[in-house]
Short mmCIF file of C-alpha atoms in Angstrom, two decimals:
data_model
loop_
_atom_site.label_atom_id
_atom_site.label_comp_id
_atom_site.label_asym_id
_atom_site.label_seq_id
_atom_site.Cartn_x
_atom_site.Cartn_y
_atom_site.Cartn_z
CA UNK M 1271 165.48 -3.45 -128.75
CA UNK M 1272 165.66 -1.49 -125.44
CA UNK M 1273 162.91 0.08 -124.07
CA UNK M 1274 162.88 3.59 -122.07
CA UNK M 1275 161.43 4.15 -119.40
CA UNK M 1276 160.39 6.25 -116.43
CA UNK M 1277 159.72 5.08 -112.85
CA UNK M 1278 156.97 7.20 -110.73
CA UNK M 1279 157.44 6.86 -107.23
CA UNK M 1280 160.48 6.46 -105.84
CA UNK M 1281 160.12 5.03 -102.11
CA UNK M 1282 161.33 1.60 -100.52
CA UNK M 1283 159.41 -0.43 -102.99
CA UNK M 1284 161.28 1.32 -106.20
CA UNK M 1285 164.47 -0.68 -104.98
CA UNK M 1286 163.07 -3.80 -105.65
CA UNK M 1287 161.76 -3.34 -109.15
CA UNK M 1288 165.26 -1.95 -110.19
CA UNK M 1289 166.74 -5.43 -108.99
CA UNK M 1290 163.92 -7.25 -110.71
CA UNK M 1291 165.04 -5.13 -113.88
CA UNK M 1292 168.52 -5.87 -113.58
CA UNK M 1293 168.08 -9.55 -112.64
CA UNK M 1294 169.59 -11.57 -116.07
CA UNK M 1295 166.76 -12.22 -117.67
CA UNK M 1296 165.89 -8.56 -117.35
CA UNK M 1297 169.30 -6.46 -117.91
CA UNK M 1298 169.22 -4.50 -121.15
CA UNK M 1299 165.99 -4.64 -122.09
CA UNK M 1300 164.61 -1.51 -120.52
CA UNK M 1301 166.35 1.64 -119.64
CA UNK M 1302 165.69 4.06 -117.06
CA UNK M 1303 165.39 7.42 -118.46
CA UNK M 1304 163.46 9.41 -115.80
CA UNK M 1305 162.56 9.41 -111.87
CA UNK M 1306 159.13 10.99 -110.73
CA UNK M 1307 158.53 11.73 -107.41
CA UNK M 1308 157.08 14.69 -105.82
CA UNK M 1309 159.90 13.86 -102.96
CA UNK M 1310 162.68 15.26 -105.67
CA UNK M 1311 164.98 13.72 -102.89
CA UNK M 1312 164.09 10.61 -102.65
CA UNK M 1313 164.24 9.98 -106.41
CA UNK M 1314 168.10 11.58 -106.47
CA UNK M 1315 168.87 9.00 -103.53
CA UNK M 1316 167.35 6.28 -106.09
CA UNK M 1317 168.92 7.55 -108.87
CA UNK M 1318 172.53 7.55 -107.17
CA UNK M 1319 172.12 4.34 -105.22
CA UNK M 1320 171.49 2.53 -108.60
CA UNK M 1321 174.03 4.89 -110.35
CA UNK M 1322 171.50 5.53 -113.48
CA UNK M 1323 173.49 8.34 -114.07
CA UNK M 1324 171.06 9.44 -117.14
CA UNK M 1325 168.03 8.79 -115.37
CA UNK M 1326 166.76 12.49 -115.40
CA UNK M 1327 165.09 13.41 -112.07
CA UNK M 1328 161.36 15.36 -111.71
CA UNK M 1329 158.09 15.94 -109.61
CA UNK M 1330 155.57 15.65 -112.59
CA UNK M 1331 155.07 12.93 -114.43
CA UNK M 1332 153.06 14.81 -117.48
CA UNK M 1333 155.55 17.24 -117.94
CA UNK M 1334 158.31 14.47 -118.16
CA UNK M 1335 156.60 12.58 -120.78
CA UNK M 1336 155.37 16.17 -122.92
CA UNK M 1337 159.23 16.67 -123.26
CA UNK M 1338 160.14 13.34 -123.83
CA UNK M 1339 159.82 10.02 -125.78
CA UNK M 1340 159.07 7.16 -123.25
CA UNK M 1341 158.08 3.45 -124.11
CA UNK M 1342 157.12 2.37 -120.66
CA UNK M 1343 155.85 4.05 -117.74
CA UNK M 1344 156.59 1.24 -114.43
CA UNK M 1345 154.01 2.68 -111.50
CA UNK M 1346 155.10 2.11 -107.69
CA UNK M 1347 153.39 5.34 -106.45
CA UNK M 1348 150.82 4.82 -103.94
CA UNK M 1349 147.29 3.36 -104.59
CA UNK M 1350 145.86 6.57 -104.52
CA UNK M 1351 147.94 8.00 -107.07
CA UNK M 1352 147.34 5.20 -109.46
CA UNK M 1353 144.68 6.17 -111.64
CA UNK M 1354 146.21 9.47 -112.71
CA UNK M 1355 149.26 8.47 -113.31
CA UNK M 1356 148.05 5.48 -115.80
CA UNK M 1357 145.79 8.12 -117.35
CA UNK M 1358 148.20 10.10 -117.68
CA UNK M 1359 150.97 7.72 -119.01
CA UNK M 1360 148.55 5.88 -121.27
CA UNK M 1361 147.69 9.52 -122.56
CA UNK M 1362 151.39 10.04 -123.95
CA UNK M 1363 151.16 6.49 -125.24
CA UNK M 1364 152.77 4.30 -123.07
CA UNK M 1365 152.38 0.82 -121.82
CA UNK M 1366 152.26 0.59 -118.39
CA UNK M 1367 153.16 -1.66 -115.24
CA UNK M 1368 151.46 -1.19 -112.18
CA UNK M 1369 151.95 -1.82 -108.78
CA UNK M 1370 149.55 -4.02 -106.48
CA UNK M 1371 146.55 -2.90 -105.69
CA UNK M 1372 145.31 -2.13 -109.58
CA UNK M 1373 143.44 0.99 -107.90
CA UNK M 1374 141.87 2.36 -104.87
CA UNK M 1375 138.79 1.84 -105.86
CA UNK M 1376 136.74 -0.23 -108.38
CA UNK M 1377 135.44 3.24 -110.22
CA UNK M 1378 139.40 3.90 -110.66
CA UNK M 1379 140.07 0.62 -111.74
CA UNK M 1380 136.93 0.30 -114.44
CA UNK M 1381 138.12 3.95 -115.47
CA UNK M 1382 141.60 2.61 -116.02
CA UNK M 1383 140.59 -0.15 -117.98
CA UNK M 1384 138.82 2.23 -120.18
CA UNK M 1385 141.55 4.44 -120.87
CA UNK M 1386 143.46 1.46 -121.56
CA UNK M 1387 141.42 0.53 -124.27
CA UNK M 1388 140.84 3.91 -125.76
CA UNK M 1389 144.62 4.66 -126.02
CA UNK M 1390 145.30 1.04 -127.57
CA UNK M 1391 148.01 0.38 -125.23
CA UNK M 1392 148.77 -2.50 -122.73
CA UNK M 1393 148.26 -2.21 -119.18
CA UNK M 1394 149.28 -4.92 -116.48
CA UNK M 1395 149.61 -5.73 -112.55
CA UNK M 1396 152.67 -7.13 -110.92
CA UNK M 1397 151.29 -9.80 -109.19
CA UNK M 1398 154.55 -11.36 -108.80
CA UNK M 1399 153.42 -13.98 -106.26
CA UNK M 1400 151.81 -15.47 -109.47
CA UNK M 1401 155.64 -16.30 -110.63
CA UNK M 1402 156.32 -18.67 -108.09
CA UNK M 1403 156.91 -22.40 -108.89
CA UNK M 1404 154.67 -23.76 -105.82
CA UNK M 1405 151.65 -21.41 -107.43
CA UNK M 1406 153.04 -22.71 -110.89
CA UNK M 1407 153.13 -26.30 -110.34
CA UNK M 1408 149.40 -26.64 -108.67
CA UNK M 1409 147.93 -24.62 -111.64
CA UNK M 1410 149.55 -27.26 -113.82
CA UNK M 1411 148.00 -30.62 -111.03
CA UNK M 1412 144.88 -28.54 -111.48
CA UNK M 1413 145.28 -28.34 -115.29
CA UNK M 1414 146.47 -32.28 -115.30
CA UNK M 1415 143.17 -33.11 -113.90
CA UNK M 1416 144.86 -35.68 -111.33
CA UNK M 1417 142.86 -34.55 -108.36
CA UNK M 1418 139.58 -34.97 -110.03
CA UNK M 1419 137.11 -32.42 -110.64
CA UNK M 1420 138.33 -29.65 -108.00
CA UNK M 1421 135.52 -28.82 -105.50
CA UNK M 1422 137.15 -27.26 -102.70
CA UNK M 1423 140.08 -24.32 -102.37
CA UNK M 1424 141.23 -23.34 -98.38
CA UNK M 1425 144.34 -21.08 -97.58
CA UNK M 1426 146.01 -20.13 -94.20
CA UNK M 1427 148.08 -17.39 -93.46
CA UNK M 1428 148.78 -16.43 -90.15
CA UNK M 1429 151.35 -14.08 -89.74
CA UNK M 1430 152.73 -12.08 -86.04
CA UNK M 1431 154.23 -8.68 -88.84
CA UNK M 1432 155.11 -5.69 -86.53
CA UNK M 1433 155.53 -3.30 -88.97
CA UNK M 1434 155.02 -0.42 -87.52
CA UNK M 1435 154.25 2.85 -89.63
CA UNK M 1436 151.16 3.82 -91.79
CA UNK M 1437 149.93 -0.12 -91.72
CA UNK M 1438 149.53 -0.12 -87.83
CA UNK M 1439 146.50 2.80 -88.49
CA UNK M 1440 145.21 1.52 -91.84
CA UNK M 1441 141.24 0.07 -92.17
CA UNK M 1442 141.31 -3.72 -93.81
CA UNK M 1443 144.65 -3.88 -93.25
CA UNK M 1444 145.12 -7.50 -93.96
CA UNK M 1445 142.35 -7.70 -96.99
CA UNK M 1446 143.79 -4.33 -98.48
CA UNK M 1447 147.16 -4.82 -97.89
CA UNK M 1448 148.13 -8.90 -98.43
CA UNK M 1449 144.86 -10.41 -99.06
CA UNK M 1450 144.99 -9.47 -102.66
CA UNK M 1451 148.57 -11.62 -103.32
CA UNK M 1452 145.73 -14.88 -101.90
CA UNK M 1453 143.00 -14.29 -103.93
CA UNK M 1454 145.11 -13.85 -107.11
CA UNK M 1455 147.25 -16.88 -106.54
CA UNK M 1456 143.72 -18.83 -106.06
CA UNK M 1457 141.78 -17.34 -109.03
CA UNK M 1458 144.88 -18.32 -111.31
CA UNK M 1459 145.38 -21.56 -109.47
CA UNK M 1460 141.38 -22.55 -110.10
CA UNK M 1461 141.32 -21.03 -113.52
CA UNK M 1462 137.77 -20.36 -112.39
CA UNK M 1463 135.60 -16.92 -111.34
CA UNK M 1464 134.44 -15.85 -107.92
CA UNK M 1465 131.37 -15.61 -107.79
CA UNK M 1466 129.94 -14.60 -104.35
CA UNK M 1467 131.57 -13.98 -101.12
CA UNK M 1468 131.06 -13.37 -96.64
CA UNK M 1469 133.63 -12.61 -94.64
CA UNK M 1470 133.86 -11.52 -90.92
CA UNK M 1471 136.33 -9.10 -90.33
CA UNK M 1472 137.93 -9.18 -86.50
CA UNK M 1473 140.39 -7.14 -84.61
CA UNK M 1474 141.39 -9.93 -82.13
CA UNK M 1475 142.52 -9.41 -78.56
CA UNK M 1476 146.11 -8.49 -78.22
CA UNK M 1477 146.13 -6.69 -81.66
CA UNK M 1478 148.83 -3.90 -82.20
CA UNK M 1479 146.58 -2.78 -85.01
CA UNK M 1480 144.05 0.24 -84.80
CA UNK M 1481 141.56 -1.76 -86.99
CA UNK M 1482 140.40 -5.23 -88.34
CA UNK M 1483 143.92 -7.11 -89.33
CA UNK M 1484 142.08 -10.84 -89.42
CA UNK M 1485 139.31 -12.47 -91.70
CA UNK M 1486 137.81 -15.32 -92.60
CA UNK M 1487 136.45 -15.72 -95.92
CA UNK M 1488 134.26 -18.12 -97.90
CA UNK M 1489 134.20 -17.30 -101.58
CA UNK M 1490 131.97 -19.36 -104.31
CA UNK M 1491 133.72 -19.89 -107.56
CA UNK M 1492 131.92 -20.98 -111.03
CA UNK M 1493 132.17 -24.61 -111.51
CA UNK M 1494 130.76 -25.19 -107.50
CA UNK M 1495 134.10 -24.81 -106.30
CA UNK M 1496 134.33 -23.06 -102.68
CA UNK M 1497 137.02 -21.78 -101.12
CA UNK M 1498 138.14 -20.36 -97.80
CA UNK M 1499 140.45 -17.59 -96.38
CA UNK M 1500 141.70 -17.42 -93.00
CA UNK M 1501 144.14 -14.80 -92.25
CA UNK M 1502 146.07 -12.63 -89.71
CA UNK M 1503 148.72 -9.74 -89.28
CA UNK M 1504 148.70 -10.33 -85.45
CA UNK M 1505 148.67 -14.52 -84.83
CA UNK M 1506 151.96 -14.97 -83.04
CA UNK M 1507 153.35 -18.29 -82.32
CA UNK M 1508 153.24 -20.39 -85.75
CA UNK M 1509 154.07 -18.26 -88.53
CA UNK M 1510 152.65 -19.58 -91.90
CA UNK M 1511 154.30 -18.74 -95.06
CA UNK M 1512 154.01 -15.36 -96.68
CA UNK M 1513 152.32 -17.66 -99.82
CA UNK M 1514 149.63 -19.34 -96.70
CA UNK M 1515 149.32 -22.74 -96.56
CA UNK M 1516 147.21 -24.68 -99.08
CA UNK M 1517 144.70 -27.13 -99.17
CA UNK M 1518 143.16 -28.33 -102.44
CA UNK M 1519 140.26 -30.58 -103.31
CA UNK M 1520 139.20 -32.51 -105.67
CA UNK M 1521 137.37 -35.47 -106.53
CA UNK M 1522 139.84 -38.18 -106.59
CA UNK M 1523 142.03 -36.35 -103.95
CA UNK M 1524 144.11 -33.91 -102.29
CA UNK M 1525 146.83 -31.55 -102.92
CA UNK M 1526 148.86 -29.88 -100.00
CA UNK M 1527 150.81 -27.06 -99.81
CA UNK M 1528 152.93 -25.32 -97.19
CA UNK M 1529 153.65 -22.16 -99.06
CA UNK M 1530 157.52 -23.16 -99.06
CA UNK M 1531 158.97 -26.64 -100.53
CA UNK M 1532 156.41 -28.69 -98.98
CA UNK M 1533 153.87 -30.20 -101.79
CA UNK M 1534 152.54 -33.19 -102.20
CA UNK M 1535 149.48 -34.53 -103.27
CA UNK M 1536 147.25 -38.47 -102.71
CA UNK M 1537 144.40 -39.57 -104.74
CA UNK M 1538 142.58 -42.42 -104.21
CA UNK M 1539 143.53 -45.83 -105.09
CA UNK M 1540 140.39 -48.61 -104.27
CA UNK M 1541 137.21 -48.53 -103.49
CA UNK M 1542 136.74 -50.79 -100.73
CA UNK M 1543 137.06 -49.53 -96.97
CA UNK M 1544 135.99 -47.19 -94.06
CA UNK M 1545 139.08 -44.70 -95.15
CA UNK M 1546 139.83 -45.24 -98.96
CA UNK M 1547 143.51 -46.28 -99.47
CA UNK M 1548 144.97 -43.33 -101.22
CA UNK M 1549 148.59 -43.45 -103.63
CA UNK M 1550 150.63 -40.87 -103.49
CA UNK M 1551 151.00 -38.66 -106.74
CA UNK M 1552 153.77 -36.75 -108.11
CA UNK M 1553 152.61 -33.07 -108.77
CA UNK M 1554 154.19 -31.99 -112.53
CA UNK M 1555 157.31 -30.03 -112.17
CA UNK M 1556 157.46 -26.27 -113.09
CA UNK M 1557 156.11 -26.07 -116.81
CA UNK M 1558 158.56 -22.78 -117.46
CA UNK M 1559 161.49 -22.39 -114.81
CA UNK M 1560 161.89 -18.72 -115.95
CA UNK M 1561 158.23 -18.10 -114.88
CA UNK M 1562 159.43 -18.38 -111.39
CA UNK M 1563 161.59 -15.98 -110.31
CA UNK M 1564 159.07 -13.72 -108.75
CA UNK M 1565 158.61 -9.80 -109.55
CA UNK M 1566 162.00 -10.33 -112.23
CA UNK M 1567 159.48 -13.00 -113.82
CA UNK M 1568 156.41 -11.03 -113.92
CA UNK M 1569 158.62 -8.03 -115.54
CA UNK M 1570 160.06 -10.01 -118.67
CA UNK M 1571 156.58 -11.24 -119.07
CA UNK M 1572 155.03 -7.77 -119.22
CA UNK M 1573 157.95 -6.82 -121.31
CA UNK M 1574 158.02 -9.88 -124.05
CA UNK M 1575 153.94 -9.59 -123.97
CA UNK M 1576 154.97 -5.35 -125.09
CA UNK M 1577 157.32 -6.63 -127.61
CA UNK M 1578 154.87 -9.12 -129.35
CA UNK M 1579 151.95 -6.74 -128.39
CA UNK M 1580 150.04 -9.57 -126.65
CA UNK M 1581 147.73 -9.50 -123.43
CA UNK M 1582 149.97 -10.32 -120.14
CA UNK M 1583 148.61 -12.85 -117.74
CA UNK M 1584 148.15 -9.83 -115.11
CA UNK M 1585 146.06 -7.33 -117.96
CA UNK M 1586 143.70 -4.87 -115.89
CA UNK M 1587 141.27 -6.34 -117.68
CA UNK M 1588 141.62 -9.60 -115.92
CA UNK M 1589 143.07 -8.46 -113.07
CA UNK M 1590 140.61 -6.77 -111.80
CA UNK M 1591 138.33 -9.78 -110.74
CA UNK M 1592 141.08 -10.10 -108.06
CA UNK M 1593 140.59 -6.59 -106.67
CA UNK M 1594 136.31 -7.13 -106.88
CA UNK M 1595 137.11 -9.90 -104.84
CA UNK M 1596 138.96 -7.82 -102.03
CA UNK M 1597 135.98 -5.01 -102.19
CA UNK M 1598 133.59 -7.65 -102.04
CA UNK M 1599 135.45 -9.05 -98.92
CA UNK M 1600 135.09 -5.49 -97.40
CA UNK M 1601 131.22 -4.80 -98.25
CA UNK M 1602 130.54 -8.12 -96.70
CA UNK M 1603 132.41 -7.96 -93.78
CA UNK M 1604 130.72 -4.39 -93.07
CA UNK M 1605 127.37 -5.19 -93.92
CA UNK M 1606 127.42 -8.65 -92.52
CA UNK M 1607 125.95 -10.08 -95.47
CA UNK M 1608 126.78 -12.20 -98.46
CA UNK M 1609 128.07 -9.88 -101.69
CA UNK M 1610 127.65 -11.19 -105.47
CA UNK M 1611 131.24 -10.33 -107.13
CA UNK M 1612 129.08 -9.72 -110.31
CA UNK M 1613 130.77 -10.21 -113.77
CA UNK M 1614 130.72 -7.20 -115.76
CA UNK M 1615 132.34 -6.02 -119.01
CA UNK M 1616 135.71 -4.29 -118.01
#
């Protein structure tokens, strides 16, 4: 059965969801009934560069939903924005999809999560870098328990991005901004909780950014796991990937990952000698190849988990360890201390 729907917020990121909902697995499922945007311009140029001629236009997302009957309410508006317009959504008894971050602020996010579960409804996060088969397939060599008992988690990600704009004058650029796509990925790739966290926070010579855009990280997970973060916006020279580059171990061996189609893994294979000999090991292929098509993944599973009325994999309620860990990140690296990323009810 189709779903209707309204999109709130119609900038440059509004294009991409409309793709991800017209990708196969995603066409006819959902219909787009209404554009909100307090730019009444930008959500006709949406409207007519998708052609959804019935896609009625407005500034005020309350006022849509008072006059009409909506399933789904899909969130690209700015953080800022985000906890009214879930409240408000939720409130006319929709599900909603969120853009990345889940809120501003923790306070927004634990109040969302409330009003979530007061209005009975399902709330998620894309996190679509979750819905990527490298990301897939080491959760699975995690699962496998091929590597041992994992006891160490470190990610690069060094990128030279001149983007110009509102970026180029933001605070925690790099741990607001990206930072959150790493932690997720590592949290569902650990199956495990962070736990405690310092980071350093550096503007490095050369930087065309106002504030910090690097840090280095060193998060404790449950099960003594630790894991690192190292990350730029302004190292030129030797791009990583926009996914980092991986290393996991564990207590047979070693899993590597270079973000793109580079993964391989050794464990070790005698016990005699200075340097162990090690075997190579085949990492388990994608357990679901429709689980890795990105933000058109993450979609249909937000949509079949609203059709069988089921918690998502990215439910605020989960999903908001991933956030603690970026505002732990941030106390830390401004009190120059090490932050507990306490668990607490949600």
């Amino acid at each position: 059965m189709t779903k209707t729907a309204v999109l709130v917020g119609c900038g440059n990121m509004a294009a991409g969801w409309l793709k991800a909902l017209d990708a196969p697995m995603n066409r006819g499922r959902v219909k787009i009934t209404g554009l909100i945007d307090t730019n009444t311009s930008a959500a006709e140029a949406l409207r007519d560069a998708f052609a959804l001629s019935d896609a009625e236009i407005s500034d005020n997302l309350a006022t849509f939903l008072d006059a009409h009957d909506v399933d789904l309410v899909f969130d690209v508006a700015i953080p800022a924005a985000r906890r009214a317009i879930v409240e408000t959504a939720l409130g006319h008894g929709c599900d909603v999809l969120t853009e990345k971050p889940m809120a501003a602020s923790l306070e927004d996010a634990r109040a969302i999560n409330a009003a979530t579960e007061r209005a009975g409804r399902i709330h998620a996060v894309v996190q679509n870098r979750r819905f990527n088969a490298g990301v897939r397939r080491i959760r699975a060599m995690v699962e496998s328990g091929a590597l041992g008992q994992i006891t160490g988690l470190h990610c690069d990600f060094f990128i030279g991005a001149h983007f110009g704009g509102f970026r180029d004058e933001m605070e925690h650029v790099l741990l607001l901004d990206m930072a959150i796509h790493t932690f997720d990925a590592a949290r569902f790739m650990l199956g495990a909780d962070p736990l405690a966290v310092y980071c350093l926070e550096t503007n490095p010579a050369g930087s065309w950014y106002a504030h910090d855009a690097a840090a280095n990280a060193i998060f404790e997970f449950s099960d003594d796991i630790v894991a690192t973060y190292r990350g730029s916006w302004c190292a030129e020279g030797a791009n990583t990937s926009w996914e980092s580059a991986w290393r996991i171990i564990g207590t047979k061996g070693t899993l590597l990952w270079d973000g793109e189609d580079g993964l391989s893994a050794n464990v070790v294979a005698g016990d005699e000698g200075f340097f162990r000999p090690l075997a190579a090991v085949d990492v388990p292929p994608v357990p679901d190849e429709a689980q890795t098509h990105g933000h058109a993944s993450m979609i249909a599973h937000f949509l079949d988990a609203v059709e069988a009325r089921t918690a998502p994999e990215t439910v605020g309620t989960d999903n908001i360890r991933s956030l603690e860990m970026v505002f732990a990140a941030i106390e830390s690296a401004r009190t120059r201390q090490r932050v507990l990323i306490a668990r607490q009810e949600h």
